[in-house]
Coordinates of C-alpha atoms and ligand atoms in Angstrom, one line a residue:
M1 CA 0.0 0.0 0.0
K2 CA 1.3 3.4 -0.9
T3 CA 0.8 6.2 1.6
R4 CA 0.8 9.8 0.5
A5 CA 2.5 12.2 2.8
L6 CA 0.3 15.0 3.8
L7 CA 1.4 18.5 4.6
V8 CA -0.8 19.6 7.5
A9 CA 0.8 22.6 9.0
A10 CA 1.9 24.9 6.2
A11 CA -0.2 27.7 7.4
L12 CA 1.8 27.8 10.6
V13 CA 4.9 29.0 8.7
A14 CA 3.3 32.4 7.9
F15 CA 1.8 32.7 11.3
T16 CA 5.0 32.2 13.4
G17 CA 7.4 33.8 10.9
S18 CA 9.7 30.8 11.3
A19 CA 10.1 28.5 8.3
A20 CA 11.8 25.8 10.4
L21 CA 9.8 23.1 12.2
A22 CA 6.5 24.1 10.8
E23 CA 6.2 21.0 8.6
S24 CA 4.4 18.1 10.0
I25 CA 3.9 15.1 7.9
Q26 CA 1.3 12.4 8.4
H27 CA 2.7 9.1 7.1
G28 CA 0.5 6.1 7.8
N29 CA 0.3 6.0 11.6
L30 CA 3.3 8.2 12.0
T31 CA 3.6 11.9 12.5
I32 CA 6.9 13.3 11.4
K33 CA 7.9 16.8 12.5
D34 CA 10.6 19.1 13.7
A35 CA 13.2 17.9 11.1
W36 CA 16.4 19.9 11.1
T37 CA 20.1 19.6 10.5
R38 CA 23.0 22.0 10.9
A39 CA 25.7 23.7 8.9
T40 CA 29.0 21.8 8.6
P41 CA 32.6 23.0 8.6
P42 CA 34.2 23.2 5.1
K43 CA 36.1 20.0 5.5
A44 CA 33.6 18.0 7.5
K45 CA 33.4 14.4 6.5
G46 CA 30.0 13.8 8.1
G47 CA 26.9 15.4 9.4
G48 CA 23.8 14.5 11.4
A49 CA 20.1 15.2 10.9
F50 CA 17.4 15.1 13.5
V51 CA 13.6 14.6 13.5
T52 CA 10.7 13.8 15.8
I53 CA 8.6 10.8 15.0
T54 CA 5.3 9.9 16.8
N55 CA 3.8 6.5 16.4
N56 CA 0.0 6.9 16.6
G57 CA -0.6 3.2 15.8
N58 CA -1.0 0.3 18.1
E59 CA 1.9 -1.7 16.6
D60 CA 5.6 -0.8 16.9
A61 CA 7.1 1.0 13.9
R62 CA 10.7 0.9 12.8
L63 CA 12.8 3.5 11.0
T64 CA 14.9 1.2 8.9
G65 CA 17.0 3.6 6.9
A66 CA 17.5 6.9 5.1
V67 CA 18.4 7.8 1.6
S68 CA 19.9 11.1 0.3
N69 CA 22.2 12.5 -2.4
Y70 CA 24.3 14.5 0.0
A71 CA 26.8 11.8 1.0
K72 CA 28.3 8.5 0.1
R73 CA 26.2 6.8 2.6
T74 CA 23.2 7.9 4.7
E75 CA 22.7 5.8 7.8
I76 CA 20.7 5.6 11.0
H77 CA 23.1 6.0 14.0
E78 CA 23.0 6.0 17.8
M79 CA 25.3 8.1 20.0
A80 CA 25.7 6.9 23.5
V81 CA 28.2 7.1 26.3
N82 CA 30.1 3.8 26.9
D83 CA 32.5 3.7 29.8
G84 CA 32.5 7.5 29.8
V85 CA 33.3 7.8 26.2
M86 CA 30.8 9.2 23.7
K87 CA 30.6 6.9 20.7
M88 CA 28.3 6.5 17.8
R89 CA 27.4 3.4 15.9
K90 CA 25.4 2.4 12.9
L91 CA 22.1 0.7 13.6
D92 CA 21.8 -2.0 11.0
E93 CA 18.3 -2.9 12.3
G94 CA 17.2 0.8 12.5
V95 CA 15.4 2.1 15.4
V96 CA 12.0 1.2 16.9
I97 CA 9.3 3.7 17.6
P98 CA 7.1 1.9 20.1
A99 CA 3.3 2.0 19.7
G100 CA 1.9 5.2 21.1
E101 CA 5.3 6.7 21.7
T102 CA 7.4 9.6 20.3
L103 CA 11.0 9.2 19.4
E104 CA 13.2 12.3 19.1
L105 CA 16.3 11.9 17.0
K106 CA 18.6 14.6 18.5
P107 CA 22.2 15.5 19.1
G108 CA 23.9 13.0 21.5
S109 CA 21.3 10.3 20.7
Y110 CA 19.7 8.8 17.6
H111 CA 20.4 10.6 14.4
V112 CA 20.4 10.3 10.6
M113 CA 24.1 10.3 9.6
F114 CA 25.6 11.5 6.4
M115 CA 28.9 9.7 5.9
G116 CA 31.3 11.2 3.4
L117 CA 29.7 14.5 2.6
N118 CA 29.6 15.6 -1.1
Q119 CA 29.7 19.2 0.0
P120 CA 29.2 21.2 3.3
F121 CA 25.7 22.0 4.5
K122 CA 25.1 25.8 4.5
M123 CA 22.8 27.5 6.9
G124 CA 19.5 28.4 5.3
E125 CA 19.6 25.5 2.8
E126 CA 17.2 22.6 3.0
L127 CA 18.0 18.9 2.6
N128 CA 15.6 16.5 1.1
V129 CA 16.0 13.1 2.7
T130 CA 13.9 10.0 2.3
L131 CA 13.2 8.2 5.5
E132 CA 12.3 4.5 5.2
F133 CA 10.0 2.7 7.5
E134 CA 9.4 -1.0 7.8
K135 CA 5.6 -1.0 7.3
A136 CA 4.8 2.6 6.4
G137 CA 7.4 2.6 3.6
P138 CA 9.4 5.6 2.4
V139 CA 8.6 9.3 2.9
D140 CA 10.4 12.4 1.8
V141 CA 11.2 14.9 4.6
T142 CA 12.7 18.4 4.3
F143 CA 15.4 19.2 6.8
P144 CA 16.2 23.0 7.2
V145 CA 19.9 23.7 7.8
M146 CA 20.4 25.6 11.1
K147 CA 23.6 27.3 12.1
M148 CA 26.8 25.4 12.7
G149 CA 26.8 23.8 16.2
A150 CA 23.1 24.4 16.7
K151 CA 21.7 22.2 19.6
S152 CA 18.2 22.2 18.3
G153 CA 16.1 23.2 15.3
K154 CA 14.2 25.8 17.3
M155 CA 14.6 29.4 16.2
H156 CA 14.3 32.2 18.6
H157 CA 13.5 35.8 17.7
Ligands
LIG201 CU1 26.5 9.2 13.5

């Protein structure tokens, strides 16, 4: 079954004056929102992207992968502290979003990882990344590029 992504919050952009974070996508039982990434230094080899996924269904969902044209490989990663050392690793099985729960991909935790960047990400640009889910299938998500080192996608005025 093909599911069509639905843009539900476009009007919010004009209202808040902030283009970032306004997009909320309904994809099967999933709500995908607050997608963002950040500018990378000129010689950076990698970059991360972040998004919040709510599973409104009564079965667990799984984010199995991501596809983009911005890097040699686009992967799902986890960052975690092991023996006091912050390390990240590729999640070959992806990441589960339990039924009824919200998973936030964020710095220092789960993230979409771009390995071997084709070119640096620049603030103000947008990335188009396809997120792949086990049951719901693929969905295209827009990731606004925040400033270098940003800790979240929230913009304050
Ligand atoms: Cu990573």
